[in-house]
mmCIF file of C-alpha atoms in Angstrom:
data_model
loop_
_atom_site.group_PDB
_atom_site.id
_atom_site.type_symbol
_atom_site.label_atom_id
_atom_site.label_comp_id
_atom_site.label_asym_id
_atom_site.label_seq_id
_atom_site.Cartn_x
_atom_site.Cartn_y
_atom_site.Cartn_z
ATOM 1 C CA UNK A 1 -5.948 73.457 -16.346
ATOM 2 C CA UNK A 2 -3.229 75.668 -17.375
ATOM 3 C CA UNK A 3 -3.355 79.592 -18.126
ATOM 4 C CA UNK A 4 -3.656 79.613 -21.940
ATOM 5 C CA UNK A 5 -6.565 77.235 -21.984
ATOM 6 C CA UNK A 6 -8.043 79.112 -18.940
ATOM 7 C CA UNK A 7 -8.074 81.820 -21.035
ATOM 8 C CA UNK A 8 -9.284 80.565 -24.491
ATOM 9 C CA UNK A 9 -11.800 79.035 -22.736
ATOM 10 C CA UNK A 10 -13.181 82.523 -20.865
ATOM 11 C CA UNK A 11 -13.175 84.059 -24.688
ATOM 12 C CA UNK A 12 -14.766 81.357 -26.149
ATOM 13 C CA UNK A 13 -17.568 81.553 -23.882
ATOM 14 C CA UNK A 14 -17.481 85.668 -24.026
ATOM 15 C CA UNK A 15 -17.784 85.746 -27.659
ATOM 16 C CA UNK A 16 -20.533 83.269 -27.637
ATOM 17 C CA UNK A 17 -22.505 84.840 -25.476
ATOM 18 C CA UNK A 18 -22.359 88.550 -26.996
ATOM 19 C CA UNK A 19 -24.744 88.622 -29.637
ATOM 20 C CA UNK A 20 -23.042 90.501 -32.898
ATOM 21 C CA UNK A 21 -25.431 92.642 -34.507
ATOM 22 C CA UNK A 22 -24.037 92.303 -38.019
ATOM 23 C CA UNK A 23 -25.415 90.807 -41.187
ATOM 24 C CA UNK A 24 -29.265 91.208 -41.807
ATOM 25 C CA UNK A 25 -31.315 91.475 -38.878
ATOM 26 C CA UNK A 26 -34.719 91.562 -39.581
ATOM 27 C CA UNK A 27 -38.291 91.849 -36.822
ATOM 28 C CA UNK A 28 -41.576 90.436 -37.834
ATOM 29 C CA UNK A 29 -40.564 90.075 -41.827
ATOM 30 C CA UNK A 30 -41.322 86.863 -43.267
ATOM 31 C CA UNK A 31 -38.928 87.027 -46.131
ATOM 32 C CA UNK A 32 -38.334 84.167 -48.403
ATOM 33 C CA UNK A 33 -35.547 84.362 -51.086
ATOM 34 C CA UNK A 34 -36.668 84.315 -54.348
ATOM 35 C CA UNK A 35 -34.932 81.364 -55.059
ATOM 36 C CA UNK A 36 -36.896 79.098 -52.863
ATOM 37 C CA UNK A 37 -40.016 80.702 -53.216
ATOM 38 C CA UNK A 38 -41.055 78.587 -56.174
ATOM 39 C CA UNK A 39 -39.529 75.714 -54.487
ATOM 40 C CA UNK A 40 -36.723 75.587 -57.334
ATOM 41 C CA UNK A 41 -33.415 74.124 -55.930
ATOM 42 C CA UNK A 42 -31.863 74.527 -59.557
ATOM 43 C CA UNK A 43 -31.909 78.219 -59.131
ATOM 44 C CA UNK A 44 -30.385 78.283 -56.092
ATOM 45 C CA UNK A 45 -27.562 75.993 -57.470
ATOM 46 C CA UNK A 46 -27.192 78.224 -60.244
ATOM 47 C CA UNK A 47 -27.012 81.854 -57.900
ATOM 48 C CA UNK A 48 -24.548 79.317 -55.587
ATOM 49 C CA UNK A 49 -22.098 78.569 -59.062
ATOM 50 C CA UNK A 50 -22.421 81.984 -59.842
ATOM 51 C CA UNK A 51 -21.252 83.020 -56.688
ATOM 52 C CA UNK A 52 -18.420 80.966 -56.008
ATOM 53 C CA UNK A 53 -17.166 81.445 -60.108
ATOM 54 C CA UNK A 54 -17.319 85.343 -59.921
ATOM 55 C CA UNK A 55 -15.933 85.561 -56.402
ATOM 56 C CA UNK A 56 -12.810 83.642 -56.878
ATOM 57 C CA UNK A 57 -10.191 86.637 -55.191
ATOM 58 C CA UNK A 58 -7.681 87.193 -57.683
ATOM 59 C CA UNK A 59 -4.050 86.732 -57.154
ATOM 60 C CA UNK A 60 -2.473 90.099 -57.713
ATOM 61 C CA UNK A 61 -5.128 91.583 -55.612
ATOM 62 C CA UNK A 62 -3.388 94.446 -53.468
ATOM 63 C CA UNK A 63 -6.237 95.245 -50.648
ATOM 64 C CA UNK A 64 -8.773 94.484 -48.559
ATOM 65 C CA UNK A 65 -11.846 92.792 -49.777
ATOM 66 C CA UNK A 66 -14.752 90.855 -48.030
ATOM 67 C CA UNK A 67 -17.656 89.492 -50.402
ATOM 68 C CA UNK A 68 -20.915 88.264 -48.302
ATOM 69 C CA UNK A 69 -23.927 86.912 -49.778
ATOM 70 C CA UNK A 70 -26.557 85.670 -47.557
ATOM 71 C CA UNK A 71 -29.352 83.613 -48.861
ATOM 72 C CA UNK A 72 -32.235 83.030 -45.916
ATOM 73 C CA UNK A 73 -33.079 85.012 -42.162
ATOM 74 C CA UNK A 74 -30.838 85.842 -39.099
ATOM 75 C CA UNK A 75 -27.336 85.316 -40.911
ATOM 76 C CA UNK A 76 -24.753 86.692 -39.117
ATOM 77 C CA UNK A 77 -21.463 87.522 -40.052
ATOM 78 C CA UNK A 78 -18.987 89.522 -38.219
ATOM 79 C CA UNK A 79 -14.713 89.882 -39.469
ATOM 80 C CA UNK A 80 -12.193 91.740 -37.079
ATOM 81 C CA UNK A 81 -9.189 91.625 -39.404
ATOM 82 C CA UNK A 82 -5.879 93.358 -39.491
ATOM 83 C CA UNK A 83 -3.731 92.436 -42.928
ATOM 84 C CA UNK A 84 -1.812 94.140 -45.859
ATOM 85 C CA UNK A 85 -3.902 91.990 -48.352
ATOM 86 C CA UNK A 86 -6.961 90.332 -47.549
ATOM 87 C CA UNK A 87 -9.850 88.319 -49.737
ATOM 88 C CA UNK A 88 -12.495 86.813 -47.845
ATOM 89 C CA UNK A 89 -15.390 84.846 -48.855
ATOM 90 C CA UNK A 90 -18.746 84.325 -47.400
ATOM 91 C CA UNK A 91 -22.050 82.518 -48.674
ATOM 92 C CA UNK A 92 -24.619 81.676 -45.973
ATOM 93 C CA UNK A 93 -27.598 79.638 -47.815
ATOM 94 C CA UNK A 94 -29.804 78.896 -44.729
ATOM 95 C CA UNK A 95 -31.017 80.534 -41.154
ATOM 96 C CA UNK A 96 -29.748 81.639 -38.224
ATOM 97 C CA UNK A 97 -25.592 80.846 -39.567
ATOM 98 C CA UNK A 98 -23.089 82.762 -37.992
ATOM 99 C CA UNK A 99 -19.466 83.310 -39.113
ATOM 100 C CA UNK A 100 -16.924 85.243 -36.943
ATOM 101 C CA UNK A 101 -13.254 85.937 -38.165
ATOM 102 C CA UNK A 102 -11.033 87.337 -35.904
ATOM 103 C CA UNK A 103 -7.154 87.022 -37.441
ATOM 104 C CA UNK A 104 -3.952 89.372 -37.626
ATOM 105 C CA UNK A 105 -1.676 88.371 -40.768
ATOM 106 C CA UNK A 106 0.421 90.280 -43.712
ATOM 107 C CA UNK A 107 -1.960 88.108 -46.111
ATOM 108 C CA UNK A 108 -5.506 86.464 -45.686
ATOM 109 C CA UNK A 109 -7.335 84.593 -48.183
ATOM 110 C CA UNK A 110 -10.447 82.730 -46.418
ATOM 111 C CA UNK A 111 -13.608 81.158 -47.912
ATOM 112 C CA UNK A 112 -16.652 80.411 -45.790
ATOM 113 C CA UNK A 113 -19.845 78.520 -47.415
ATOM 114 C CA UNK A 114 -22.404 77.603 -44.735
ATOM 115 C CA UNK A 115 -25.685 75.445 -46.404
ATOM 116 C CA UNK A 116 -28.175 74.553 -44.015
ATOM 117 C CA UNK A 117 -29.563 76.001 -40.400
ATOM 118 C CA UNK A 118 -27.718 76.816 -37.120
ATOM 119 C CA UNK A 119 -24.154 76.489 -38.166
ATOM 120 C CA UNK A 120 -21.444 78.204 -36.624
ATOM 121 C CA UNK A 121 -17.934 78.795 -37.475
ATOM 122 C CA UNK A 122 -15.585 81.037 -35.677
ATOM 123 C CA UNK A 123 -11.767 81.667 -36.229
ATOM 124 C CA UNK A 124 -10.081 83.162 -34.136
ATOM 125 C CA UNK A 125 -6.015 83.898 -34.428
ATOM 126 C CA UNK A 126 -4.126 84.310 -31.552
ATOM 127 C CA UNK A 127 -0.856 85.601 -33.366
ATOM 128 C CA UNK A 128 0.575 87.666 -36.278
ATOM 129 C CA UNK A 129 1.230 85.647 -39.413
ATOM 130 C CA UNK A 130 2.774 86.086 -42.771
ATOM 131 C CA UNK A 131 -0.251 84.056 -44.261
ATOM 132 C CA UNK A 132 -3.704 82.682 -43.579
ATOM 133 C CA UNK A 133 -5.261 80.440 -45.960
ATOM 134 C CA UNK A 134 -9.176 78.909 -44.962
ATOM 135 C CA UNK A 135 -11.323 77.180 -46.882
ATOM 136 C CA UNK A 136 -14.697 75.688 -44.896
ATOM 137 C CA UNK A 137 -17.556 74.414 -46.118
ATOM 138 C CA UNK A 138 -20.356 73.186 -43.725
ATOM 139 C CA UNK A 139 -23.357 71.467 -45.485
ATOM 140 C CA UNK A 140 -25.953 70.186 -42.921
ATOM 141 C CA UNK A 141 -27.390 71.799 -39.769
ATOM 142 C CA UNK A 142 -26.269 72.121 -36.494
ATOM 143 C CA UNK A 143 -22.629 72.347 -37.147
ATOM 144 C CA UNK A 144 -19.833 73.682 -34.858
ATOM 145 C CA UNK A 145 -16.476 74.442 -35.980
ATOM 146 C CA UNK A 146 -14.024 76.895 -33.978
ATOM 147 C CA UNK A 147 -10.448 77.385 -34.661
ATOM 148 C CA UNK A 148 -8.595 78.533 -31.966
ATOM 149 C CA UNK A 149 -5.310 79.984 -32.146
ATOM 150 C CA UNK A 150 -2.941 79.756 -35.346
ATOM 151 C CA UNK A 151 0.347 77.615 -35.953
ATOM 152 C CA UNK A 152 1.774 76.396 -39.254
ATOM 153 C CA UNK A 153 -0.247 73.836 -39.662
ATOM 154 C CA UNK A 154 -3.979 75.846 -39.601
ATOM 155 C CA UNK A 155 -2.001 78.391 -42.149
ATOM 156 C CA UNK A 156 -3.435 76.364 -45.265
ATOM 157 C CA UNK A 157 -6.438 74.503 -43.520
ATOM 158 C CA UNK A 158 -9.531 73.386 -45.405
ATOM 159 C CA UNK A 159 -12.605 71.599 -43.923
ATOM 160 C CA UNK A 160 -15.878 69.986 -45.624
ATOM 161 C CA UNK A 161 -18.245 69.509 -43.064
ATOM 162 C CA UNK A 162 -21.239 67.130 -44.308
ATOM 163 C CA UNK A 163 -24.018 65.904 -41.863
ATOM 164 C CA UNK A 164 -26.047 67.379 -38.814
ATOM 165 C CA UNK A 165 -25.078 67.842 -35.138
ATOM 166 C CA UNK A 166 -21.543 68.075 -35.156
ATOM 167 C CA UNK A 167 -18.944 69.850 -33.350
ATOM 168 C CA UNK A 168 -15.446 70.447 -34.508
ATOM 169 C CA UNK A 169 -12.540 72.194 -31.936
ATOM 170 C CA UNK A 170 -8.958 72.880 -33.436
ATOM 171 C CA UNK A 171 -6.685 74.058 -30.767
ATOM 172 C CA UNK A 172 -3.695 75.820 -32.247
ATOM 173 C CA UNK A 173 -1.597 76.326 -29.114
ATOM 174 C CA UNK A 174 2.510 76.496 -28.617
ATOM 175 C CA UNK A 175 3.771 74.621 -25.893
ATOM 176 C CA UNK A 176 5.311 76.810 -23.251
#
């Protein structure tokens, strides 16, 4: 196993294990959105529209923005990023989702909708970029998607994720 992966590998497992308290972290609350409370999946569709038509980062945007909406218990989202202009996007309609974005680039633009339980995306850059463009969208439960590393192809990178137990690994490395 060479050096790089060695070391992806030991922060893959480090950041997995280090529980990020971020997000809404509730003890011994029973809380049940609104939405779902009367059992109404229209509303829900409705607050989701709204969400993704009013959130929409504009392009002459000059700074740092990060829009989170979390519909459910134990959502988790945690961003470490370093940019000149940055949008990012985050719906979490479920329990116990976690999102983690760790990039360095001039310009970031990311959107992150996780629907369902026990999803997990993490992204994690390795370089400095001129541009970082996400879109991921994870419908089901038990989903795993990690993106490690950056190259020119992950710069524009969108993923629809549909189904339960599934794990996802995109390796961005350069060949030495």
């Amino acid at each position: 196993m060479k050096l790089s992966n060695r070391i992806y590998l030991i922060a893959l497992i480090a950041l997995s294990s280090v529980g990020f308290a971020v997000g809404q972290t509730y003890k011994n609350v029973e809380i049940t959105p609104r939405a779902l409370a009367g059992g109404s999946a229209d509303q829900l569709a409705l607050y989701t529209s709204q969400f993704l038509r009013n959130n929409t980062p504009s392009a002459n945007s000059v700074s740092n923005e990060i829009f989170i909406r979390q519909v459910g218990n134990n959502n988790q989202f945690t961003s470490e990023i370093r940019s000149a202009r940055s949008n990012v996007s985050a719906f979490q309609q479920g329990n116990n989702n976690e999102a983690y974005v760790s990039l360095e680039s001039v310009i970031v633009d990311e959107f992150i909708l996780q629907r369902g339980n026990n999803n997990v995306f993490y992204d994690i850059g390795s370089d400095l970029k001129l541009f970082h463009n996400g879109q991921i969208i994870q419908s089901g439960s038990n989903q795993r998607l990690l993106f490690l590393g950056n190259n020119s192809l992950s710069d524009r990178i969108k993923v629809n994720m549909r189904g339960n137990n599934q794990t996802v690994i995109v390796r961005n490395v350069k060949r030495q």
